Amino acid sequence: VIAGLFCIMKIALAQLNYHIGNFKQNANKIIEAISAAKSNNADLIVFGELAISGYPPRDLLEFDHFIETCYQEVEQIATQCHGIAAIIGLPTINKNAKGKKLYNSAAFLNNGKIQSIHNKGLLPTYDVFDEYRYFEPADSFECIHYQDKKIALTICEDLWNVQSNAIYKNEPMEQLIKEQPDFMINIAASPFHTCQQQERLSVLQEKATEYNLPLVYVNHIGAQTELIFDGNSMALNAKGEILATCNDFEEKLTYVNLQDNNQSLNQINTSKITLIHKALVLGIKDYFKKLGFTKAMVGLSGGIDSAVTFALAAEALGAENVLGVLMPSQYSSDHSIDDAQQLADNLKSPTYTLPVQNIFDSFMTELATPFKNTTFGLAEENLQARIRGAYLMTLSNKFGHIVLNTSNKSEAAVGYGTLYGDMCGGLAVLGDVYKTKVWQLAKHINKDKEIIPENSISKPPSAELRPNQLDSDSLPDYNLLDAILERYIEQRQSPQQIKEAGFEASTVDKVLKLVNINEYKRFQTPPILRVTKKAFGMGRRMPIVGKYLS
Amino acid sequence: VIAGLFCIMKIALAQLNYHIGNFKQNANKIIEAISAAKSNNADLIVFGELAISGYPPRDLLEFDHFIETCYQEVEQIATQCHGIAAIIGLPTINKNAKGKKLYNSAAFLNNGKIQSIHNKGLLPTYDVFDEYRYFEPADSFECIHYQDKKIALTICEDLWNVQSNAIYKNEPMEQLIKEQPDFMINIAASPFHTCQQQERLSVLQEKATEYNLPLVYVNHIGAQTELIFDGNSMALNAKGEILATCNDFEEKLTYVNLQDNNQSLNQINTSKITLIHKALVLGIKDYFKKLGFTKAMVGLSGGIDSAVTFALAAEALGAENVLGVLMPSQYSSDHSIDDAQQLADNLKSPTYTLPVQNIFDSFMTELATPFKNTTFGLAEENLQARIRGAYLMTLSNKFGHIVLNTSNKSEAAVGYGTLYGDMCGGLAVLGDVYKTKVWQLAKHINKDKEIIPENSISKPPSAELRPNQLDSDSLPDYNLLDAILERYIEQRQSPQQIKEAGFEASTVDKVLKLVNINEYKRFQTPPILRVTKKAFGMGRRMPIVGKYLS
């Protein structure tokens, strides 16, 4: 057999939805995929980074028992690898005297055994990633020899030390290329944000053409609380053209022959708002499935945020499984109640209506002494929101629905929300979606028919906690606010830079101060589904007592 | 001048309480200390790691403007350094093409200028530390030459790659020792936990004797939200004997002549419970001071947790600034109300009494339809706690007190608490103190006179949310529970290991499952003052949807 001529390798890209720490389920999925790939005469099947444990396992990696279980499961999986080889990610123990205790590794399985272990060299430790918290970076790399081919195997970030942002001194492919490999495989756990699909494709294309080698890239799909993995596993030829993909946001087993250039070339081309929509639906679906819940509850105000959250939940869980709770106060307008009910009716979802007024009055009666000689203000406004929070949580405790939080990113940024009130819930669906994007999402949801009442989209936003209240009483117009927030949060511009871009100085100072003094509120919000490059939560870690631009 | 004989260097150890991002205040403190040290004829003054910004600045380090400001402030401070030199920590820019954008640095200031910059080599990235998130590790190290002396300057972790736990391959002192330095200086930001003072001393002694050099060690004091810095800056001679210290938990300027062996030798010797007490009081004090607040509020149940929280707050803020709020429900016993009132009376603190019953009844009236044919259970129990949460937050919004959370670590671990109810507040004072330690703390607080009513200490713990409820109805005895939790959380033992240590299998499985399924609750709790090696919060990062031992 002359290498590269007669030996045509058929490779299966296994894009699966793993569940962190759920070893039996992950192993079963992996074994089923191996079996299916073998039936399809594949020579090699490739799974994602840390597939056996799910990604990110976070501090579960600090438990020896967790690490041992990972290894044992992969050993078991290896026993299925006869007539087919597999590559699968797992954590392994660093047996050297110095350095961190673990490696982020890939195992090459063949002939019923773990044949070799390959360790990750570049450990992303920024934004949502904490890999150097756990792993020692590898500094030596070797190709896999299989069926007369040499495979340059790398793990996710190993390929990402791109020219424009070379944050690592090391370069795993520089070692591997010396062995003159036939093609590259990169196993990944690369979460979604709206620019990630284009950025990822351009990195993979850069590397395929730089090394003049075909590249097989296998990613996870599925959501692990905040992080949503979009998949988009793919195979590229040495020119960087797409030979095959696994699509986005779904489990998929795709086959490719790297030597076969007759396959149709694919392209990735989806609008950002469509991507956000798909990501959020998957984020909700997996949060419930992985926690073992089926029913959600949303407080419906008649406003745009709760309407969009509700519609997304209905899509993810089935409209019959999403309960709308209308909790009008004396300041709620009639149209708000009508709009909220109309939304639920459009979807045929159940509702409860629970007024706030009587409970609010009970509080005021009890608080009469301490509140003597004070006037209606923030305390009373927030109390209405907190009564609503208590309603939702009490229903949740009684009936087992998870409450979905409806705060958007603009509100979360400036602290325009009530802790334990509208900021309650198990998962924040829109917490990484600016208000201006929420409107776009609403229109996108309504593109085929009106699900969200037009009035919820078109009316001026209001918290309705005092008479005739409008968001614009306290905040700049959302177009202006979101533009300033995006410059500060995503781009990390200085006040001076933002002002020089044409924004009014006093508005900029006010907004940045609001962002910084509200870290204490964001600290206690539910986990937020991440769809941008910089979401609140694990990817943005700020001191609470800090005093900066505030 | 013959080095080491006639030139006796007088060194000032400046142990200061910095405020993250509060550049003007930090710079003023530093300049005042330089001025005082100069008046005392010191040759050199040493400040802590990242002193100019406060530690940890976290993602503020991602703002170019923040980094530039740090450098400008240190340049300004340098202008004060005439006739005295200074060493001070700051972040600086990595000008190399590859690697992370920043270094964690120390500047040597003399003759009115920044004379040299020295970068940190070992970057702690575990537990509460995230340094590789921001910084490139330095790989070359040079001594400072000053007054005919060579000073081996390192930054915190640079000295901590100890034999028993060598998680780094590099060793900065191995390079520096080749220059034959006269002594070592280590500037640090080393937060407190109950074992840290002993561990720190033993590391410093190991290094002083290993290199046979005197060692000056300067740490921060003060709390930055969760992290409490205890100080304990010190100078050791080459035998590892303590020549001088700055004490713990207070700002201090201490002077030392390393050549002077006539100074009295000091020892560190304080009981753990005394340390926890000091740490928590400082933690509360700084949280309020750094946020600009003066008054706290605590919901007083008559139980031990709220009593201890209240007493600590009274010590930190003045008893007159701590408001006790008694919120009895129909299930509260008379003695609970009496005990709560007695505590406030002992301290001469103000109280409000706000019953829960009428508001609870209002909720039940409104919920009559959805709750038809259901029986009193968890939903109704939690509702009482949430009414209390709403009371506290409403009073907080009205009068500007910060609510202190009273949950202990045992409860937080097993999820024995109500989200948005008793889990509310701005800061969790006892969230890293197991229940069994809370009792010890109560007795310690009462050591001179009875502050906490004896009955609050001696009675069996109860949430009093249903008739005759006791914690022991749902949980193992706290001695047993805490022992299992400590093995799982602090020591990260496997179920098997804990069972083999003699704990009943079903109890172990139940407790570990409770810990793991309650990550979602802990995600939304207030920041917790850290006093152990493994506190809930930033130092323990767990997946919410994970399924492991659950």
mmCIF file of C-alpha atoms in Angstrom, chain B residues 279-527:
data_model
loop_
_atom_site.group_PDB
_atom_site.id
_atom_site.type_symbol
_atom_site.label_atom_id
_atom_site.label_comp_id
_atom_site.label_asym_id
_atom_site.label_seq_id
_atom_site.Cartn_x
_atom_site.Cartn_y
_atom_site.Cartn_z
ATOM 1 C CA ALA B 279 -11.204 38.408 59.826
ATOM 2 C CA LEU B 280 -14.998 38.605 59.731
ATOM 3 C CA VAL B 281 -15.088 41.916 61.590
ATOM 4 C CA LEU B 282 -12.591 43.385 59.121
ATOM 5 C CA GLY B 283 -14.534 41.838 56.240
ATOM 6 C CA ILE B 284 -17.735 43.580 57.291
ATOM 7 C CA LYS B 285 -16.009 46.865 58.097
ATOM 8 C CA ASP B 286 -14.266 47.128 54.725
ATOM 9 C CA TYR B 287 -17.284 46.045 52.702
ATOM 10 C CA PHE B 288 -19.228 48.961 54.117
ATOM 11 C CA LYS B 289 -16.403 51.490 54.081
ATOM 12 C CA LYS B 290 -15.338 50.717 50.521
ATOM 13 C CA LEU B 291 -18.906 50.904 49.244
ATOM 14 C CA GLY B 292 -19.560 54.101 51.210
ATOM 15 C CA PHE B 293 -22.203 52.698 53.554
ATOM 16 C CA THR B 294 -22.409 52.934 57.348
ATOM 17 C CA LYS B 295 -25.500 50.986 58.427
ATOM 18 C CA ALA B 296 -26.380 47.312 58.385
ATOM 19 C CA MET B 297 -29.574 45.366 58.897
ATOM 20 C CA VAL B 298 -29.943 41.803 60.104
ATOM 21 C CA GLY B 299 -33.095 39.708 60.269
ATOM 22 C CA LEU B 300 -33.071 38.314 63.810
ATOM 23 C CA SER B 301 -34.694 34.925 64.242
ATOM 24 C CA GLY B 302 -33.495 34.247 67.769
ATOM 25 C CA GLY B 303 -31.186 31.596 66.321
ATOM 26 C CA ILE B 304 -27.446 31.355 66.506
ATOM 27 C CA ASP B 305 -26.545 32.405 62.931
ATOM 28 C CA SER B 306 -28.351 35.723 62.940
ATOM 29 C CA ALA B 307 -27.145 36.408 66.480
ATOM 30 C CA VAL B 308 -23.484 35.886 65.597
ATOM 31 C CA THR B 309 -23.847 37.897 62.372
ATOM 32 C CA PHE B 310 -25.454 40.699 64.337
ATOM 33 C CA ALA B 311 -22.772 40.729 67.032
ATOM 34 C CA LEU B 312 -19.974 40.798 64.447
ATOM 35 C CA ALA B 313 -21.670 43.631 62.566
ATOM 36 C CA ALA B 314 -22.090 45.569 65.799
ATOM 37 C CA GLU B 315 -18.382 45.224 66.470
ATOM 38 C CA ALA B 316 -17.476 46.260 62.920
ATOM 39 C CA LEU B 317 -19.882 49.166 62.472
ATOM 40 C CA GLY B 318 -20.958 50.180 65.973
ATOM 41 C CA ALA B 319 -24.005 48.634 67.605
ATOM 42 C CA GLU B 320 -26.056 51.771 66.997
ATOM 43 C CA ASN B 321 -25.547 51.284 63.244
ATOM 44 C CA VAL B 322 -26.948 47.771 63.137
ATOM 45 C CA LEU B 323 -30.694 47.402 62.931
ATOM 46 C CA GLY B 324 -32.265 44.150 64.083
ATOM 47 C CA VAL B 325 -35.469 43.197 62.322
ATOM 48 C CA LEU B 326 -37.650 40.628 64.093
ATOM 49 C CA MET B 327 -40.110 39.001 61.703
ATOM 50 C CA PRO B 328 -41.999 36.362 63.648
ATOM 51 C CA SER B 329 -44.403 34.056 61.854
ATOM 52 C CA GLN B 330 -47.143 31.930 63.374
ATOM 53 C CA TYR B 331 -44.536 29.182 63.810
ATOM 54 C CA SER B 332 -42.038 31.313 65.696
ATOM 55 C CA SER B 333 -41.780 30.371 69.342
ATOM 56 C CA ASP B 334 -41.994 32.986 72.064
ATOM 57 C CA HIS B 335 -38.453 32.289 73.173
ATOM 58 C CA SER B 336 -37.173 33.045 69.673
ATOM 59 C CA ILE B 337 -38.631 36.512 69.786
ATOM 60 C CA ASP B 338 -37.337 37.034 73.329
ATOM 61 C CA ASP B 339 -33.857 35.815 72.444
ATOM 62 C CA ALA B 340 -33.681 38.083 69.403
ATOM 63 C CA GLN B 341 -34.808 41.103 71.389
ATOM 64 C CA GLN B 342 -32.430 40.259 74.220
ATOM 65 C CA LEU B 343 -29.476 40.225 71.827
ATOM 66 C CA ALA B 344 -30.329 43.686 70.484
ATOM 67 C CA ASP B 345 -30.912 44.961 74.030
ATOM 68 C CA ASN B 346 -27.551 43.563 75.187
ATOM 69 C CA LEU B 347 -25.877 45.591 72.455
ATOM 70 C CA LYS B 348 -28.237 48.586 72.716
ATOM 71 C CA SER B 349 -29.078 48.252 69.019
ATOM 72 C CA PRO B 350 -32.344 49.426 67.470
ATOM 73 C CA THR B 351 -34.988 46.920 66.329
ATOM 74 C CA TYR B 352 -38.193 46.712 64.347
ATOM 75 C CA THR B 353 -40.726 43.947 64.754
ATOM 76 C CA LEU B 354 -42.688 43.095 61.614
ATOM 77 C CA PRO B 355 -44.938 40.029 61.726
ATOM 78 C CA VAL B 356 -45.261 37.796 58.697
ATOM 79 C CA GLN B 357 -48.728 36.296 59.263
ATOM 80 C CA ASN B 358 -50.982 38.928 57.679
ATOM 81 C CA ILE B 359 -48.933 39.164 54.527
ATOM 82 C CA PHE B 360 -48.712 35.395 54.333
ATOM 83 C CA ASP B 361 -52.508 35.254 54.589
ATOM 84 C CA SER B 362 -52.826 37.817 51.776
ATOM 85 C CA PHE B 363 -50.666 35.635 49.555
ATOM 86 C CA MET B 364 -52.729 32.562 50.410
ATOM 87 C CA THR B 365 -55.947 34.400 49.596
ATOM 88 C CA GLU B 366 -54.650 35.422 46.184
ATOM 89 C CA LEU B 367 -53.216 31.959 45.544
ATOM 90 C CA ALA B 368 -56.420 30.183 46.571
ATOM 91 C CA THR B 369 -57.307 29.151 43.011
ATOM 92 C CA PRO B 370 -53.953 27.749 41.890
ATOM 93 C CA PHE B 371 -53.330 26.171 45.309
ATOM 94 C CA LYS B 372 -56.772 24.538 45.530
ATOM 95 C CA ASN B 373 -56.497 20.925 46.717
ATOM 96 C CA THR B 374 -52.849 21.274 47.685
ATOM 97 C CA THR B 375 -51.520 20.964 51.216
ATOM 98 C CA PHE B 376 -49.153 23.127 53.252
ATOM 99 C CA GLY B 377 -45.599 22.261 52.234
ATOM 100 C CA LEU B 378 -42.296 23.598 50.998
ATOM 101 C CA ALA B 379 -43.925 26.386 48.957
ATOM 102 C CA GLU B 380 -45.655 27.781 52.031
ATOM 103 C CA GLU B 381 -42.548 27.352 54.187
ATOM 104 C CA ASN B 382 -40.378 29.214 51.726
ATOM 105 C CA LEU B 383 -42.974 31.925 51.243
ATOM 106 C CA GLN B 384 -42.539 32.977 54.863
ATOM 107 C CA ALA B 385 -38.802 33.308 54.290
ATOM 108 C CA ARG B 386 -39.430 35.316 51.115
ATOM 109 C CA ILE B 387 -41.784 37.692 52.893
ATOM 110 C CA ARG B 388 -38.953 38.281 55.359
ATOM 111 C CA GLY B 389 -36.545 38.850 52.483
ATOM 112 C CA ALA B 390 -38.932 41.388 50.979
ATOM 113 C CA TYR B 391 -39.287 43.157 54.341
ATOM 114 C CA LEU B 392 -35.533 43.490 54.707
ATOM 115 C CA MET B 393 -34.942 44.682 51.162
ATOM 116 C CA THR B 394 -37.816 47.159 51.365
ATOM 117 C CA LEU B 395 -36.407 48.637 54.574
ATOM 118 C CA SER B 396 -32.975 48.651 52.928
ATOM 119 C CA ASN B 397 -34.287 50.559 49.914
ATOM 120 C CA LYS B 398 -36.093 53.013 52.174
ATOM 121 C CA PHE B 399 -33.375 53.734 54.742
ATOM 122 C CA GLY B 400 -30.092 52.736 53.074
ATOM 123 C CA HIS B 401 -28.967 49.896 55.316
ATOM 124 C CA ILE B 402 -27.155 47.002 53.674
ATOM 125 C CA VAL B 403 -28.794 43.674 54.568
ATOM 126 C CA LEU B 404 -26.341 41.139 55.968
ATOM 127 C CA ASN B 405 -26.955 37.542 55.016
ATOM 128 C CA THR B 406 -26.905 35.082 57.914
ATOM 129 C CA SER B 407 -26.562 31.689 56.165
ATOM 130 C CA ASN B 408 -23.786 29.446 57.456
ATOM 131 C CA LYS B 409 -21.591 27.179 55.343
ATOM 132 C CA SER B 410 -23.359 23.976 56.340
ATOM 133 C CA GLU B 411 -26.720 25.321 55.148
ATOM 134 C CA ALA B 412 -25.193 26.808 52.014
ATOM 135 C CA ALA B 413 -23.580 23.447 51.255
ATOM 136 C CA VAL B 414 -26.765 21.387 51.373
ATOM 137 C CA GLY B 415 -29.130 24.057 50.078
ATOM 138 C CA TYR B 416 -30.967 24.406 53.378
ATOM 139 C CA GLY B 417 -32.157 27.923 52.732
ATOM 140 C CA THR B 418 -34.668 29.863 50.653
ATOM 141 C CA LEU B 419 -33.502 31.743 47.558
ATOM 142 C CA TYR B 420 -34.556 35.400 47.854
ATOM 143 C CA GLY B 421 -35.647 34.621 51.423
ATOM 144 C CA ASP B 422 -33.064 33.998 54.116
ATOM 145 C CA MET B 423 -30.488 33.742 51.315
ATOM 146 C CA CYS B 424 -30.822 37.465 50.540
ATOM 147 C CA GLY B 425 -28.385 40.223 51.463
ATOM 148 C CA GLY B 426 -25.391 42.193 50.291
ATOM 149 C CA LEU B 427 -22.732 40.145 52.066
ATOM 150 C CA ALA B 428 -22.750 36.663 53.594
ATOM 151 C CA VAL B 429 -20.876 36.961 56.867
ATOM 152 C CA LEU B 430 -20.946 33.303 57.929
ATOM 153 C CA GLY B 431 -21.152 31.658 54.517
ATOM 154 C CA ASP B 432 -17.701 30.127 54.993
ATOM 155 C CA VAL B 433 -18.232 29.128 58.633
ATOM 156 C CA TYR B 434 -19.658 25.681 59.307
ATOM 157 C CA LYS B 435 -22.469 25.499 61.860
ATOM 158 C CA THR B 436 -20.252 23.798 64.420
ATOM 159 C CA LYS B 437 -17.779 26.681 64.082
ATOM 160 C CA VAL B 438 -20.617 29.225 64.418
ATOM 161 C CA TRP B 439 -21.279 27.845 67.890
ATOM 162 C CA GLN B 440 -17.602 28.218 68.751
ATOM 163 C CA LEU B 441 -17.645 31.749 67.448
ATOM 164 C CA ALA B 442 -20.688 32.539 69.592
ATOM 165 C CA LYS B 443 -18.925 31.307 72.707
ATOM 166 C CA HIS B 444 -15.842 33.291 71.743
ATOM 167 C CA ILE B 445 -17.931 36.449 71.324
ATOM 168 C CA ASN B 446 -19.435 35.813 74.762
ATOM 169 C CA LYS B 447 -16.095 35.118 76.439
ATOM 170 C CA ASP B 448 -16.074 38.304 78.521
ATOM 171 C CA LYS B 449 -19.790 38.866 78.943
ATOM 172 C CA GLU B 450 -23.034 37.487 77.582
ATOM 173 C CA ILE B 451 -23.785 39.284 74.315
ATOM 174 C CA ILE B 452 -25.514 36.427 72.541
ATOM 175 C CA PRO B 453 -28.259 34.988 74.768
ATOM 176 C CA GLU B 454 -27.222 31.574 76.072
ATOM 177 C CA ASN B 455 -30.504 30.151 74.844
ATOM 178 C CA SER B 456 -29.667 31.047 71.212
ATOM 179 C CA ILE B 457 -26.532 28.962 71.591
ATOM 180 C CA SER B 458 -27.945 25.982 73.431
ATOM 181 C CA LYS B 459 -31.306 25.354 71.759
ATOM 182 C CA PRO B 460 -31.659 22.910 68.863
ATOM 183 C CA PRO B 461 -31.531 24.734 65.498
ATOM 184 C CA SER B 462 -34.834 25.296 63.725
ATOM 185 C CA ALA B 463 -36.002 27.260 60.687
ATOM 186 C CA GLU B 464 -39.420 27.640 62.396
ATOM 187 C CA LEU B 465 -41.293 27.530 59.100
ATOM 188 C CA ARG B 466 -43.727 24.813 60.187
ATOM 189 C CA PRO B 467 -44.922 23.598 63.586
ATOM 190 C CA ASN B 468 -42.176 22.021 65.727
ATOM 191 C CA GLN B 469 -39.705 21.994 62.827
ATOM 192 C CA LEU B 470 -36.088 21.132 63.624
ATOM 193 C CA ASP B 471 -33.062 21.196 61.301
ATOM 194 C CA SER B 472 -32.443 17.611 62.379
ATOM 195 C CA ASP B 473 -35.723 16.582 60.680
ATOM 196 C CA SER B 474 -34.055 17.130 57.291
ATOM 197 C CA LEU B 475 -30.339 17.024 57.979
ATOM 198 C CA PRO B 476 -27.896 14.824 59.857
ATOM 199 C CA ASP B 477 -26.606 16.127 63.168
ATOM 200 C CA TYR B 478 -24.332 19.095 62.458
ATOM 201 C CA ASN B 479 -21.231 17.428 63.902
ATOM 202 C CA LEU B 480 -21.704 14.596 61.450
ATOM 203 C CA LEU B 481 -22.793 16.826 58.564
ATOM 204 C CA ASP B 482 -19.858 19.219 58.944
ATOM 205 C CA ALA B 483 -17.367 16.373 59.111
ATOM 206 C CA ILE B 484 -18.673 14.927 55.831
ATOM 207 C CA LEU B 485 -18.821 18.343 54.194
ATOM 208 C CA GLU B 486 -15.274 19.174 55.219
ATOM 209 C CA ARG B 487 -14.008 15.944 53.675
ATOM 210 C CA TYR B 488 -15.902 16.568 50.445
ATOM 211 C CA ILE B 489 -15.513 20.331 50.007
ATOM 212 C CA GLU B 490 -12.127 21.136 51.537
ATOM 213 C CA GLN B 491 -10.375 17.793 51.023
ATOM 214 C CA ARG B 492 -12.243 16.690 47.899
ATOM 215 C CA GLN B 493 -12.485 13.101 49.021
ATOM 216 C CA SER B 494 -14.473 10.573 47.025
ATOM 217 C CA PRO B 495 -17.670 9.006 48.412
ATOM 218 C CA GLN B 496 -15.695 5.816 48.884
ATOM 219 C CA GLN B 497 -12.987 7.544 50.918
ATOM 220 C CA ILE B 498 -15.529 9.209 53.180
ATOM 221 C CA LYS B 499 -17.393 5.962 53.729
ATOM 222 C CA GLU B 500 -14.170 4.138 54.489
ATOM 223 C CA ALA B 501 -13.443 6.764 57.139
ATOM 224 C CA GLY B 502 -16.449 5.390 58.997
ATOM 225 C CA PHE B 503 -19.396 7.476 57.838
ATOM 226 C CA GLU B 504 -22.650 5.718 57.027
ATOM 227 C CA ALA B 505 -22.939 5.130 53.286
ATOM 228 C CA SER B 506 -26.506 6.360 52.827
ATOM 229 C CA THR B 507 -25.771 9.546 54.777
ATOM 230 C CA VAL B 508 -22.660 10.238 52.719
ATOM 231 C CA ASP B 509 -24.512 9.706 49.437
ATOM 232 C CA LYS B 510 -27.378 11.901 50.567
ATOM 233 C CA VAL B 511 -25.122 14.749 51.710
ATOM 234 C CA LEU B 512 -22.950 14.710 48.572
ATOM 235 C CA LYS B 513 -26.018 14.684 46.368
ATOM 236 C CA LEU B 514 -27.456 17.655 48.260
ATOM 237 C CA VAL B 515 -24.211 19.572 47.797
ATOM 238 C CA ASN B 516 -24.144 18.895 44.067
ATOM 239 C CA ILE B 517 -27.789 19.565 43.231
ATOM 240 C CA ASN B 518 -27.718 22.906 45.029
ATOM 241 C CA GLU B 519 -25.096 24.641 42.898
ATOM 242 C CA TYR B 520 -27.961 26.604 41.335
ATOM 243 C CA LYS B 521 -28.823 28.127 44.692
ATOM 244 C CA ARG B 522 -25.260 29.016 45.608
ATOM 245 C CA PHE B 523 -24.838 30.672 42.211
ATOM 246 C CA GLN B 524 -27.221 33.408 43.373
ATOM 247 C CA THR B 525 -26.045 33.928 46.933
ATOM 248 C CA PRO B 526 -24.331 37.093 48.126
ATOM 249 C CA PRO B 527 -20.528 37.202 48.189
#
